[in-house]
mmCIF file of C-alpha atoms in Angstrom:
data_model
loop_
_atom_site.group_PDB
_atom_site.id
_atom_site.type_symbol
_atom_site.label_atom_id
_atom_site.label_comp_id
_atom_site.label_asym_id
_atom_site.label_seq_id
_atom_site.Cartn_x
_atom_site.Cartn_y
_atom_site.Cartn_z
ATOM 1 C CA MET A 1 74.445 58.904 12.689
ATOM 2 C CA LYS A 2 71.022 59.371 14.196
ATOM 3 C CA PRO A 3 69.490 56.237 12.540
ATOM 4 C CA LEU A 4 72.306 54.157 14.030
ATOM 5 C CA PHE A 5 71.274 55.082 17.580
ATOM 6 C CA ARG A 6 67.609 54.230 16.989
ATOM 7 C CA ILE A 7 68.480 50.647 17.914
ATOM 8 C CA PHE A 8 68.734 51.866 21.513
ATOM 9 C CA GLU A 9 65.221 53.344 21.504
ATOM 10 C CA LEU A 10 63.268 50.615 23.261
ATOM 11 C CA SER A 11 59.634 50.385 24.231
ATOM 12 C CA LYS A 12 58.667 49.899 27.863
ATOM 13 C CA ASN A 13 58.215 46.139 27.392
ATOM 14 C CA GLU A 14 61.591 45.813 25.677
ATOM 15 C CA GLN A 15 63.226 47.748 28.494
ATOM 16 C CA ARG A 16 61.689 45.374 31.031
ATOM 17 C CA VAL A 17 62.959 42.355 29.121
ATOM 18 C CA VAL A 18 66.472 43.793 28.970
ATOM 19 C CA LEU A 19 66.443 44.559 32.696
ATOM 20 C CA ILE A 20 65.178 41.072 33.580
ATOM 21 C CA VAL A 21 67.805 39.402 31.393
ATOM 22 C CA MET A 22 70.570 41.524 32.915
ATOM 23 C CA PHE A 23 69.341 40.739 36.444
ATOM 24 C CA VAL A 24 69.270 37.006 35.696
ATOM 25 C CA LEU A 25 72.781 37.080 34.212
ATOM 26 C CA ILE A 26 74.192 38.988 37.178
ATOM 27 C CA THR A 27 72.494 36.588 39.589
ATOM 28 C CA VAL A 28 73.885 33.527 37.801
ATOM 29 C CA VAL A 29 77.397 34.952 37.850
ATOM 30 C CA PHE A 30 77.132 35.889 41.537
ATOM 31 C CA VAL A 31 75.820 32.445 42.537
ATOM 32 C CA GLY A 32 78.581 30.750 40.557
ATOM 33 C CA TYR A 33 81.193 32.914 42.240
ATOM 34 C CA GLU A 34 79.812 32.195 45.707
ATOM 35 C CA ARG A 35 79.746 28.443 45.032
ATOM 36 C CA ARG A 36 83.335 28.484 43.857
ATOM 37 C CA LEU A 37 84.402 30.608 46.812
ATOM 38 C CA HIS A 38 82.722 28.399 49.422
ATOM 39 C CA SER A 39 83.633 25.065 47.850
ATOM 40 C CA VAL A 40 87.289 25.761 48.638
ATOM 41 C CA HIS A 41 86.484 26.077 52.344
ATOM 42 C CA LEU A 42 84.443 22.876 52.443
ATOM 43 C CA ARG A 43 87.371 20.700 51.386
ATOM 44 C CA PRO A 44 90.413 21.652 53.449
ATOM 45 C CA PRO A 45 93.701 20.295 52.153
ATOM 46 C CA ALA A 46 95.043 17.163 53.774
ATOM 47 C CA PRO A 47 97.729 17.921 56.358
ATOM 48 C CA PRO A 48 101.196 16.964 55.187
ATOM 49 C CA GLU A 49 102.650 13.861 56.750
ATOM 50 C CA ALA A 50 105.120 14.742 59.440
ATOM 51 C CA LYS A 51 108.346 12.841 58.975
ATOM 52 C CA THR A 52 110.306 12.620 62.180
ATOM 53 C CA THR A 53 114.018 12.759 61.907
ATOM 54 C CA PRO A 54 115.943 10.690 64.391
ATOM 55 C CA SER A 55 117.328 12.696 67.243
ATOM 56 C CA PRO A 56 120.999 12.386 68.178
ATOM 57 C CA VAL A 57 120.060 10.246 71.177
ATOM 58 C CA GLN A 58 118.221 7.743 68.985
ATOM 59 C CA THR A 59 121.061 7.453 66.480
ATOM 60 C CA GLU A 60 123.643 6.816 69.182
ATOM 61 C CA GLY A 61 121.487 4.125 70.786
ATOM 62 C CA ALA A 62 120.880 2.394 67.447
ATOM 63 C CA GLN A 63 124.604 2.060 66.690
#
C-alpha cells in the first residue's frame, strides 16, 4: 500500500504548481459565481401590465 501513496509525495516545485492551479480554479469559479449573481440584478424583470377592470360606475354609464 505504501507505493500507492508515493504519488502524493511532491517536491517543493510540484507543491507550488498544485497550489497555484487550485488558486486559479477557485478564483475562476468565484468570479463566475459573482458575475451570475450580479447579472440578475442588472436586468430587473419588466413590470406586468396592469389591466384595469371597469368599475361598476363605468359599466352603468356605458349601458
